[in-house]
Amino acid sequence: ASLYAYVSRGAVRVVAHPTDPRARLYAAADIEDLIARKARGRRPALAAATALDWGLPVLTTAISRIAEGHLLYRDVDAVELSGHASLEDIASLLWQCARNPFASRAGLPVRVVSSTGSPVERAVASLIPLLPRDNAEDTVQATAIVRRVVASAIGKPAGDHAIHAQLAAAWDRHDAADTIRRALVLAADHELNASTFAARVAASTGASLAASVIAALAAFSGIRHGGATQAAVAVLRAGGRAAVKRPANLPGVPGFGHPLYPDGDPRACALLAACPPSAALRATIDRAASRAGAEPNLDCALASVQLTCGLPEDAAFSIFMIGRTVGWLAHAIEQQAGGKLIRPRATYPQRH
């Protein structure tokens, strides 16, 4: 009776048995999640301790949510949006703008601050001049920040035409423009990931939007986050068997598996379908997935796009970084509007 009650409330997914018409199959991941949540509920200290590790929600946002295997941007399916929207459209949606914030040419062209270092280092260098808060509207500041991140990625002044077209032109891969557009849209936001949380923490202190994005970029650079995209490229280049240099306690194969998508990452499915890898690369992805015991995630799909489209080194990482900058800004703006400082407490270990 308890199982049926959870099914009726949508907490446990159920499908027909493939061979026995009288039987049903229930999603094991949903049941395991219920058990874990009930255990946390009986032990408040445990619930608090696990809240920052894929645990209970710690704040409210209206920007994006993950529900039943779908990613929604303000209640619109991200995969559906990737079929037609540009990153500028997503910025208008997430920032809640009445018109395209990139329509203005204010501040153009954006000069390149640094042409050396990693994509993150170049992006940070481009944002440092914007650190002092000014009197411009949030969307004006946000647009300037995105344009600077784009300029840092392509190594030339950002223009006023579509971001995906700028990237395709800078990389001399005009035929890849639509694939880049899709990838930017799918990378734009993902609820409360580590870099977004870093942006919100910075914004909660009253830091400027540029400072909040710099905090996000620092978190994004790690091997467990944006750095996993570069690791996934190495895995695919090595035939799915690469011994990628990463922390010893980092399990799995980079680019495969996601705790929030036990049945597969919809962003990866959409991107791999829109930009099918070659037969050899598809075999490599399948081999790596078998080794990982998990489906491809967005990191793998971005890596596949880079290799399939012949994009330059770090292109997958840069696409991810540029797209996610739009989401970081949306969260920073939302956090500033809420006016609350994010300041969790810590538990001090008992000594015996």
mmCIF file of C-alpha atoms in Angstrom:
data_model
loop_
_atom_site.group_PDB
_atom_site.id
_atom_site.type_symbol
_atom_site.label_atom_id
_atom_site.label_comp_id
_atom_site.label_asym_id
_atom_site.label_seq_id
_atom_site.Cartn_x
_atom_site.Cartn_y
_atom_site.Cartn_z
ATOM 1 C CA ALA A 1 0.000 0.000 0.000
ATOM 2 C CA SER A 2 2.858 2.410 0.772
ATOM 3 C CA LEU A 3 4.444 1.730 -2.608
ATOM 4 C CA TYR A 4 1.170 2.398 -4.427
ATOM 5 C CA ALA A 5 0.720 5.634 -2.475
ATOM 6 C CA TYR A 6 4.174 6.874 -3.538
ATOM 7 C CA VAL A 7 3.418 5.904 -7.147
ATOM 8 C CA SER A 8 0.137 7.833 -7.076
ATOM 9 C CA ARG A 9 1.979 10.940 -5.853
ATOM 10 C CA GLY A 10 4.556 10.648 -8.614
ATOM 11 C CA ALA A 11 7.406 9.876 -6.214
ATOM 12 C CA VAL A 12 8.144 6.454 -7.734
ATOM 13 C CA ARG A 13 8.068 5.782 -11.466
ATOM 14 C CA VAL A 14 6.401 2.603 -12.710
ATOM 15 C CA VAL A 15 6.357 0.853 -16.098
ATOM 16 C CA ALA A 16 4.736 -2.294 -17.437
ATOM 17 C CA HIS A 17 6.763 -5.509 -17.268
ATOM 18 C CA PRO A 18 8.095 -6.357 -20.752
ATOM 19 C CA THR A 19 6.977 -10.025 -20.626
ATOM 20 C CA ASP A 20 4.446 -10.407 -17.786
ATOM 21 C CA PRO A 21 1.245 -8.363 -18.314
ATOM 22 C CA ARG A 22 0.294 -8.843 -14.640
ATOM 23 C CA ALA A 23 3.548 -7.376 -13.286
ATOM 24 C CA ARG A 24 4.958 -3.884 -12.949
ATOM 25 C CA LEU A 25 8.520 -2.584 -12.616
ATOM 26 C CA TYR A 26 9.340 0.206 -10.155
ATOM 27 C CA ALA A 27 12.338 2.529 -10.489
ATOM 28 C CA ALA A 28 14.988 1.365 -8.023
ATOM 29 C CA ALA A 29 16.643 4.806 -7.961
ATOM 30 C CA ASP A 30 13.373 6.424 -6.845
ATOM 31 C CA ILE A 31 12.892 3.883 -4.045
ATOM 32 C CA GLU A 32 16.494 4.281 -2.865
ATOM 33 C CA ASP A 33 16.025 8.057 -2.843
ATOM 34 C CA LEU A 34 12.870 7.692 -0.740
ATOM 35 C CA ILE A 35 14.684 5.487 1.764
ATOM 36 C CA ALA A 36 17.549 7.983 2.038
ATOM 37 C CA ARG A 37 15.163 10.903 2.488
ATOM 38 C CA LYS A 38 13.197 9.122 5.196
ATOM 39 C CA ALA A 39 16.432 8.273 7.014
ATOM 40 C CA ARG A 40 17.487 11.914 6.900
ATOM 41 C CA GLY A 41 14.061 13.006 8.070
ATOM 42 C CA ARG A 42 14.336 10.886 11.218
ATOM 43 C CA ARG A 43 17.774 12.348 11.944
ATOM 44 C CA PRO A 44 17.830 16.145 11.487
ATOM 45 C CA ALA A 45 21.584 16.320 12.029
ATOM 46 C CA LEU A 46 22.118 13.833 9.202
ATOM 47 C CA ALA A 47 19.787 15.830 6.941
ATOM 48 C CA ALA A 48 21.763 18.999 7.620
ATOM 49 C CA ALA A 49 25.114 17.272 7.125
ATOM 50 C CA THR A 50 24.106 15.887 3.713
ATOM 51 C CA ALA A 51 22.330 18.995 2.426
ATOM 52 C CA LEU A 52 25.467 20.177 0.613
ATOM 53 C CA ASP A 53 26.144 16.757 -0.961
ATOM 54 C CA TRP A 54 23.254 16.084 -3.384
ATOM 55 C CA GLY A 55 20.993 16.220 -0.316
ATOM 56 C CA LEU A 56 17.962 18.268 0.650
ATOM 57 C CA PRO A 57 17.331 21.608 -1.132
ATOM 58 C CA VAL A 58 18.981 24.523 0.680
ATOM 59 C CA LEU A 59 17.415 27.511 -1.081
ATOM 60 C CA THR A 60 14.584 28.482 -3.428
ATOM 61 C CA THR A 61 15.060 29.514 -7.052
ATOM 62 C CA ALA A 62 12.612 30.136 -9.875
ATOM 63 C CA ILE A 63 15.319 29.991 -12.543
ATOM 64 C CA SER A 64 15.566 26.274 -13.306
ATOM 65 C CA ARG A 65 14.586 22.902 -11.915
ATOM 66 C CA ILE A 66 15.195 19.229 -12.600
ATOM 67 C CA ALA A 67 12.092 17.055 -12.501
ATOM 68 C CA GLU A 68 11.404 13.500 -13.716
ATOM 69 C CA GLY A 69 14.468 13.417 -15.931
ATOM 70 C CA HIS A 70 13.860 16.844 -17.499
ATOM 71 C CA LEU A 71 15.705 20.163 -17.136
ATOM 72 C CA LEU A 72 13.365 23.145 -17.142
ATOM 73 C CA TYR A 73 14.282 26.817 -17.539
ATOM 74 C CA ARG A 74 11.522 28.781 -15.805
ATOM 75 C CA ASP A 75 9.207 25.811 -16.468
ATOM 76 C CA VAL A 76 10.159 25.503 -20.152
ATOM 77 C CA ASP A 77 11.958 22.314 -21.203
ATOM 78 C CA ALA A 78 15.604 23.097 -21.995
ATOM 79 C CA VAL A 79 15.809 20.386 -24.651
ATOM 80 C CA GLU A 80 12.774 21.854 -26.394
ATOM 81 C CA LEU A 81 14.341 25.318 -26.240
ATOM 82 C CA SER A 82 17.581 23.997 -27.726
ATOM 83 C CA GLY A 83 15.694 23.158 -30.892
ATOM 84 C CA HIS A 84 15.170 26.805 -31.806
ATOM 85 C CA ALA A 85 16.393 29.315 -29.175
ATOM 86 C CA SER A 86 19.682 31.197 -29.059
ATOM 87 C CA LEU A 87 21.719 31.876 -25.929
ATOM 88 C CA GLU A 88 20.475 35.472 -26.147
ATOM 89 C CA ASP A 89 16.893 34.158 -25.982
ATOM 90 C CA ILE A 90 17.781 32.135 -22.891
ATOM 91 C CA ALA A 91 19.333 35.205 -21.275
ATOM 92 C CA SER A 92 16.086 37.109 -21.879
ATOM 93 C CA LEU A 93 14.140 34.242 -20.305
ATOM 94 C CA LEU A 94 16.376 33.642 -17.283
ATOM 95 C CA TRP A 95 17.050 37.329 -16.598
ATOM 96 C CA GLN A 96 13.344 38.097 -17.167
ATOM 97 C CA CYS A 97 13.962 40.831 -19.730
ATOM 98 C CA ALA A 98 11.137 42.375 -21.718
ATOM 99 C CA ARG A 99 13.433 42.543 -24.771
ATOM 100 C CA ASN A 100 16.724 41.093 -25.962
ATOM 101 C CA PRO A 101 19.374 42.564 -23.633
ATOM 102 C CA PHE A 102 22.003 42.090 -26.349
ATOM 103 C CA ALA A 103 20.169 44.351 -28.816
ATOM 104 C CA SER A 104 22.079 47.391 -27.543
ATOM 105 C CA ARG A 105 25.541 48.100 -28.926
ATOM 106 C CA ALA A 106 26.563 49.875 -25.723
ATOM 107 C CA GLY A 107 30.135 48.987 -24.796
ATOM 108 C CA LEU A 108 30.985 47.437 -28.174
ATOM 109 C CA PRO A 109 33.431 46.357 -29.363
ATOM 110 C CA VAL A 110 34.782 44.494 -26.354
ATOM 111 C CA ARG A 111 38.561 44.400 -26.392
ATOM 112 C CA VAL A 112 40.564 41.279 -25.568
ATOM 113 C CA VAL A 113 42.301 41.697 -22.207
ATOM 114 C CA SER A 114 44.482 38.567 -22.320
ATOM 115 C CA SER A 115 45.336 36.038 -25.011
ATOM 116 C CA THR A 116 47.324 33.679 -22.784
ATOM 117 C CA GLY A 117 46.421 31.175 -20.116
ATOM 118 C CA SER A 118 43.462 28.829 -19.735
ATOM 119 C CA PRO A 119 39.910 29.833 -20.767
ATOM 120 C CA VAL A 120 39.084 30.535 -17.114
ATOM 121 C CA GLU A 121 42.211 32.654 -16.601
ATOM 122 C CA ARG A 122 41.409 34.720 -19.688
ATOM 123 C CA ALA A 123 37.774 35.135 -18.633
ATOM 124 C CA VAL A 124 38.752 36.266 -15.128
ATOM 125 C CA ALA A 125 41.239 38.759 -16.558
ATOM 126 C CA SER A 126 38.506 40.180 -18.793
ATOM 127 C CA LEU A 127 36.152 40.693 -15.834
ATOM 128 C CA ILE A 128 38.558 42.322 -13.383
ATOM 129 C CA PRO A 129 37.988 45.825 -14.859
ATOM 130 C CA LEU A 130 34.257 45.394 -14.143
ATOM 131 C CA LEU A 131 34.682 44.519 -10.448
ATOM 132 C CA PRO A 132 33.622 47.886 -9.020
ATOM 133 C CA ARG A 133 29.848 48.110 -8.882
ATOM 134 C CA ASP A 134 28.438 50.812 -11.157
ATOM 135 C CA ASN A 135 25.002 52.371 -11.496
ATOM 136 C CA ALA A 136 24.058 50.462 -14.638
ATOM 137 C CA GLU A 137 21.034 48.198 -14.659
ATOM 138 C CA ASP A 138 21.650 44.526 -13.873
ATOM 139 C CA THR A 139 20.915 43.447 -17.443
ATOM 140 C CA VAL A 140 23.358 46.027 -18.843
ATOM 141 C CA GLN A 141 26.098 44.764 -16.522
ATOM 142 C CA ALA A 142 25.186 41.147 -17.277
ATOM 143 C CA THR A 143 25.361 41.705 -21.029
ATOM 144 C CA ALA A 144 28.797 43.329 -20.696
ATOM 145 C CA ILE A 145 30.008 40.356 -18.645
ATOM 146 C CA VAL A 146 28.825 37.768 -21.183
ATOM 147 C CA ARG A 147 30.423 39.707 -24.039
ATOM 148 C CA ARG A 148 33.739 39.841 -22.194
ATOM 149 C CA VAL A 149 33.648 36.092 -21.533
ATOM 150 C CA VAL A 150 32.945 35.501 -25.234
ATOM 151 C CA ALA A 151 35.844 37.772 -26.253
ATOM 152 C CA SER A 152 38.170 35.943 -23.876
ATOM 153 C CA ALA A 153 37.187 32.609 -25.444
ATOM 154 C CA ILE A 154 37.594 33.580 -29.109
ATOM 155 C CA GLY A 155 40.600 35.852 -28.629
ATOM 156 C CA LYS A 156 39.087 38.760 -30.548
ATOM 157 C CA PRO A 157 36.649 41.593 -29.795
ATOM 158 C CA ALA A 158 33.062 40.412 -29.338
ATOM 159 C CA GLY A 159 30.558 41.759 -31.836
ATOM 160 C CA ASP A 160 26.818 42.313 -31.826
ATOM 161 C CA HIS A 161 25.714 39.282 -33.846
ATOM 162 C CA ALA A 162 24.599 35.981 -32.311
ATOM 163 C CA ILE A 163 27.092 34.428 -29.915
ATOM 164 C CA HIS A 164 26.970 31.008 -31.570
ATOM 165 C CA ALA A 165 27.722 32.637 -34.930
ATOM 166 C CA GLN A 166 30.649 34.539 -33.420
ATOM 167 C CA LEU A 167 32.126 31.323 -32.040
ATOM 168 C CA ALA A 168 31.640 29.458 -35.335
ATOM 169 C CA ALA A 169 33.285 32.286 -37.276
ATOM 170 C CA ALA A 170 36.190 32.644 -34.856
ATOM 171 C CA TRP A 171 36.830 28.907 -35.029
ATOM 172 C CA ASP A 172 36.329 28.841 -38.835
ATOM 173 C CA ARG A 173 33.585 26.235 -38.525
ATOM 174 C CA HIS A 174 30.551 28.035 -39.927
ATOM 175 C CA ASP A 175 28.767 24.725 -40.548
ATOM 176 C CA ALA A 176 28.897 24.019 -36.798
ATOM 177 C CA ALA A 177 27.028 27.209 -35.828
ATOM 178 C CA ASP A 178 23.694 25.514 -35.150
ATOM 179 C CA THR A 179 25.304 22.754 -33.085
ATOM 180 C CA ILE A 180 27.158 25.384 -31.037
ATOM 181 C CA ARG A 181 23.849 27.216 -30.531
ATOM 182 C CA ARG A 182 22.200 24.067 -29.177
ATOM 183 C CA ALA A 183 25.141 23.356 -26.883
ATOM 184 C CA LEU A 184 25.139 26.898 -25.454
ATOM 185 C CA VAL A 185 21.416 26.651 -24.665
ATOM 186 C CA LEU A 186 21.746 23.256 -22.988
ATOM 187 C CA ALA A 187 24.704 24.474 -20.892
ATOM 188 C CA ALA A 188 23.029 27.698 -19.731
ATOM 189 C CA ASP A 189 21.810 26.595 -16.306
ATOM 190 C CA HIS A 190 21.496 23.518 -14.118
ATOM 191 C CA GLU A 191 19.826 24.407 -10.854
ATOM 192 C CA LEU A 192 22.210 24.700 -7.862
ATOM 193 C CA ASN A 193 25.460 23.206 -9.169
ATOM 194 C CA ALA A 194 28.749 24.025 -7.441
ATOM 195 C CA SER A 195 29.675 27.042 -9.575
ATOM 196 C CA THR A 196 26.175 28.491 -9.368
ATOM 197 C CA PHE A 197 26.209 28.100 -5.592
ATOM 198 C CA ALA A 198 29.553 29.919 -5.517
ATOM 199 C CA ALA A 199 28.043 32.749 -7.558
ATOM 200 C CA ARG A 200 25.067 32.983 -5.201
ATOM 201 C CA VAL A 201 27.272 32.999 -2.093
ATOM 202 C CA ALA A 202 29.311 35.883 -3.536
ATOM 203 C CA ALA A 203 26.181 37.754 -4.615
ATOM 204 C CA SER A 204 24.639 37.302 -1.157
ATOM 205 C CA THR A 205 27.471 39.367 0.348
ATOM 206 C CA GLY A 206 26.635 42.318 -1.887
ATOM 207 C CA ALA A 207 29.470 41.600 -4.324
ATOM 208 C CA SER A 208 29.032 42.889 -7.876
ATOM 209 C CA LEU A 209 27.813 40.694 -10.716
ATOM 210 C CA ALA A 210 31.352 40.537 -12.130
ATOM 211 C CA ALA A 211 32.738 39.415 -8.759
ATOM 212 C CA SER A 212 30.000 36.774 -8.501
ATOM 213 C CA VAL A 213 30.879 35.381 -11.940
ATOM 214 C CA ILE A 214 34.591 35.310 -11.055
ATOM 215 C CA ALA A 215 33.691 33.223 -7.973
ATOM 216 C CA ALA A 216 31.679 30.900 -10.216
ATOM 217 C CA LEU A 217 34.547 30.592 -12.702
ATOM 218 C CA ALA A 218 36.915 29.527 -9.927
ATOM 219 C CA ALA A 219 34.551 26.725 -8.907
ATOM 220 C CA PHE A 220 33.865 25.808 -12.538
ATOM 221 C CA SER A 221 37.548 25.210 -13.280
ATOM 222 C CA GLY A 222 37.738 22.126 -11.040
ATOM 223 C CA ILE A 223 38.003 18.574 -12.383
ATOM 224 C CA ARG A 224 34.697 17.645 -10.726
ATOM 225 C CA HIS A 225 32.861 20.366 -12.619
ATOM 226 C CA GLY A 226 33.789 22.211 -15.825
ATOM 227 C CA GLY A 227 37.183 20.529 -15.876
ATOM 228 C CA ALA A 228 35.395 17.223 -16.413
ATOM 229 C CA THR A 229 34.610 18.398 -19.964
ATOM 230 C CA GLN A 230 38.294 18.601 -20.813
ATOM 231 C CA ALA A 231 38.836 15.216 -19.142
ATOM 232 C CA ALA A 232 36.014 13.764 -21.253
ATOM 233 C CA VAL A 233 37.765 14.967 -24.410
ATOM 234 C CA ALA A 234 40.882 13.060 -23.295
ATOM 235 C CA VAL A 235 38.812 9.932 -22.643
ATOM 236 C CA LEU A 236 37.259 9.992 -26.112
ATOM 237 C CA ARG A 237 40.569 10.713 -27.807
ATOM 238 C CA ALA A 238 42.090 7.709 -26.097
ATOM 239 C CA GLY A 239 39.372 5.363 -27.284
ATOM 240 C CA GLY A 240 37.409 5.401 -24.053
ATOM 241 C CA ARG A 241 40.236 3.925 -22.006
ATOM 242 C CA ALA A 242 42.207 6.996 -20.955
ATOM 243 C CA ALA A 243 43.728 7.075 -17.508
ATOM 244 C CA VAL A 244 42.869 10.754 -17.057
ATOM 245 C CA LYS A 245 44.864 12.520 -14.371
ATOM 246 C CA ARG A 246 42.358 13.335 -11.659
ATOM 247 C CA PRO A 247 41.999 13.040 -7.880
ATOM 248 C CA ALA A 248 42.276 9.458 -6.658
ATOM 249 C CA ASN A 249 38.948 9.758 -4.855
ATOM 250 C CA LEU A 250 37.086 10.836 -8.004
ATOM 251 C CA PRO A 251 35.113 7.763 -9.074
ATOM 252 C CA GLY A 252 33.849 6.810 -12.498
ATOM 253 C CA VAL A 253 34.808 7.867 -15.998
ATOM 254 C CA PRO A 254 34.735 11.615 -16.801
ATOM 255 C CA GLY A 255 31.781 12.412 -19.017
ATOM 256 C CA PHE A 256 29.552 9.565 -17.867
ATOM 257 C CA GLY A 257 26.811 9.330 -15.247
ATOM 258 C CA HIS A 258 24.908 11.997 -13.325
ATOM 259 C CA PRO A 259 23.224 11.555 -9.913
ATOM 260 C CA LEU A 260 20.245 13.684 -10.958
ATOM 261 C CA TYR A 261 19.606 11.668 -14.135
ATOM 262 C CA PRO A 262 19.645 7.940 -13.272
ATOM 263 C CA ASP A 263 18.076 7.146 -16.655
ATOM 264 C CA GLY A 264 20.441 9.344 -18.670
ATOM 265 C CA ASP A 265 21.216 13.034 -19.096
ATOM 266 C CA PRO A 266 18.610 14.555 -21.474
ATOM 267 C CA ARG A 267 21.043 17.299 -22.467
ATOM 268 C CA ALA A 268 23.550 14.717 -23.695
ATOM 269 C CA CYS A 269 20.868 12.737 -25.517
ATOM 270 C CA ALA A 270 19.656 15.846 -27.334
ATOM 271 C CA LEU A 271 23.126 17.057 -28.284
ATOM 272 C CA LEU A 272 24.371 13.662 -29.484
ATOM 273 C CA ALA A 273 21.199 13.276 -31.577
ATOM 274 C CA ALA A 274 21.599 16.737 -33.113
ATOM 275 C CA CYS A 275 25.299 16.217 -33.843
ATOM 276 C CA PRO A 276 25.775 12.462 -34.350
ATOM 277 C CA PRO A 277 29.357 11.280 -33.796
ATOM 278 C CA SER A 278 31.111 9.142 -36.386
ATOM 279 C CA ALA A 279 30.750 5.385 -36.140
ATOM 280 C CA ALA A 280 34.213 5.138 -34.570
ATOM 281 C CA LEU A 281 33.515 7.863 -32.025
ATOM 282 C CA ARG A 282 30.099 6.370 -31.247
ATOM 283 C CA ALA A 283 31.794 3.038 -30.555
ATOM 284 C CA THR A 284 34.248 4.824 -28.243
ATOM 285 C CA ILE A 285 31.400 6.491 -26.351
ATOM 286 C CA ASP A 286 29.584 3.168 -26.005
ATOM 287 C CA ARG A 287 32.764 1.472 -24.813
ATOM 288 C CA ALA A 288 33.399 4.174 -22.213
ATOM 289 C CA ALA A 289 29.763 4.040 -21.077
ATOM 290 C CA SER A 290 30.033 0.296 -20.604
ATOM 291 C CA ARG A 291 33.219 0.735 -18.610
ATOM 292 C CA ALA A 292 31.604 3.438 -16.478
ATOM 293 C CA GLY A 293 28.314 1.592 -16.074
ATOM 294 C CA ALA A 294 26.581 4.892 -16.820
ATOM 295 C CA GLU A 295 25.161 6.901 -19.702
ATOM 296 C CA PRO A 296 26.925 9.909 -21.286
ATOM 297 C CA ASN A 297 26.369 13.254 -19.576
ATOM 298 C CA LEU A 298 26.723 16.811 -20.887
ATOM 299 C CA ASP A 299 30.533 16.740 -20.527
ATOM 300 C CA CYS A 300 30.742 13.768 -22.888
ATOM 301 C CA ALA A 301 28.308 15.331 -25.357
ATOM 302 C CA LEU A 302 30.288 18.584 -25.464
ATOM 303 C CA ALA A 303 33.507 16.612 -25.929
ATOM 304 C CA SER A 304 31.866 14.705 -28.790
ATOM 305 C CA VAL A 305 30.780 17.977 -30.424
ATOM 306 C CA GLN A 306 34.329 19.330 -30.243
ATOM 307 C CA LEU A 307 35.769 16.231 -31.907
ATOM 308 C CA THR A 308 32.959 15.722 -34.424
ATOM 309 C CA CYS A 309 32.921 19.339 -35.605
ATOM 310 C CA GLY A 310 36.700 19.709 -35.593
ATOM 311 C CA LEU A 311 36.626 22.572 -33.086
ATOM 312 C CA PRO A 312 39.856 23.830 -31.506
ATOM 313 C CA GLU A 313 41.325 22.724 -28.195
ATOM 314 C CA ASP A 314 39.221 23.803 -25.186
ATOM 315 C CA ALA A 315 36.219 24.626 -27.406
ATOM 316 C CA ALA A 316 33.954 22.259 -25.452
ATOM 317 C CA PHE A 317 35.037 23.850 -22.180
ATOM 318 C CA SER A 318 34.575 27.363 -23.590
ATOM 319 C CA ILE A 319 31.077 26.589 -24.885
ATOM 320 C CA PHE A 320 30.136 25.249 -21.445
ATOM 321 C CA MET A 321 31.659 28.297 -19.714
ATOM 322 C CA ILE A 322 29.969 30.854 -21.977
ATOM 323 C CA GLY A 323 26.573 29.186 -21.776
ATOM 324 C CA ARG A 324 26.719 28.773 -18.004
ATOM 325 C CA THR A 325 27.716 32.431 -17.540
ATOM 326 C CA VAL A 326 24.130 33.335 -18.464
ATOM 327 C CA GLY A 327 22.850 31.085 -15.668
ATOM 328 C CA TRP A 328 25.362 32.362 -13.111
ATOM 329 C CA LEU A 329 24.208 35.899 -13.785
ATOM 330 C CA ALA A 330 20.545 34.951 -13.431
ATOM 331 C CA HIS A 331 21.240 33.377 -10.035
ATOM 332 C CA ALA A 332 23.381 36.302 -8.876
ATOM 333 C CA ILE A 333 20.627 38.752 -9.817
ATOM 334 C CA GLU A 334 18.004 36.621 -8.051
ATOM 335 C CA GLN A 335 20.178 36.279 -4.937
ATOM 336 C CA GLN A 336 20.860 40.024 -4.745
ATOM 337 C CA ALA A 337 17.130 40.733 -5.051
ATOM 338 C CA GLY A 338 16.426 38.397 -2.128
ATOM 339 C CA GLY A 339 18.790 40.332 0.118
ATOM 340 C CA LYS A 340 19.827 37.366 2.281
ATOM 341 C CA LEU A 341 23.370 36.393 3.249
ATOM 342 C CA ILE A 342 24.224 32.726 2.665
ATOM 343 C CA ARG A 343 26.015 31.630 5.807
ATOM 344 C CA PRO A 344 25.633 27.950 6.801
ATOM 345 C CA ARG A 345 26.929 26.570 10.082
ATOM 346 C CA ALA A 346 29.616 23.904 10.523
ATOM 347 C CA THR A 347 29.883 20.859 12.770
ATOM 348 C CA TYR A 348 33.095 20.553 14.793
ATOM 349 C CA PRO A 349 34.284 16.930 15.121
ATOM 350 C CA GLN A 350 34.152 15.463 18.605
ATOM 351 C CA ARG A 351 37.496 14.322 20.017
ATOM 352 C CA HIS A 352 37.739 11.171 22.044
#
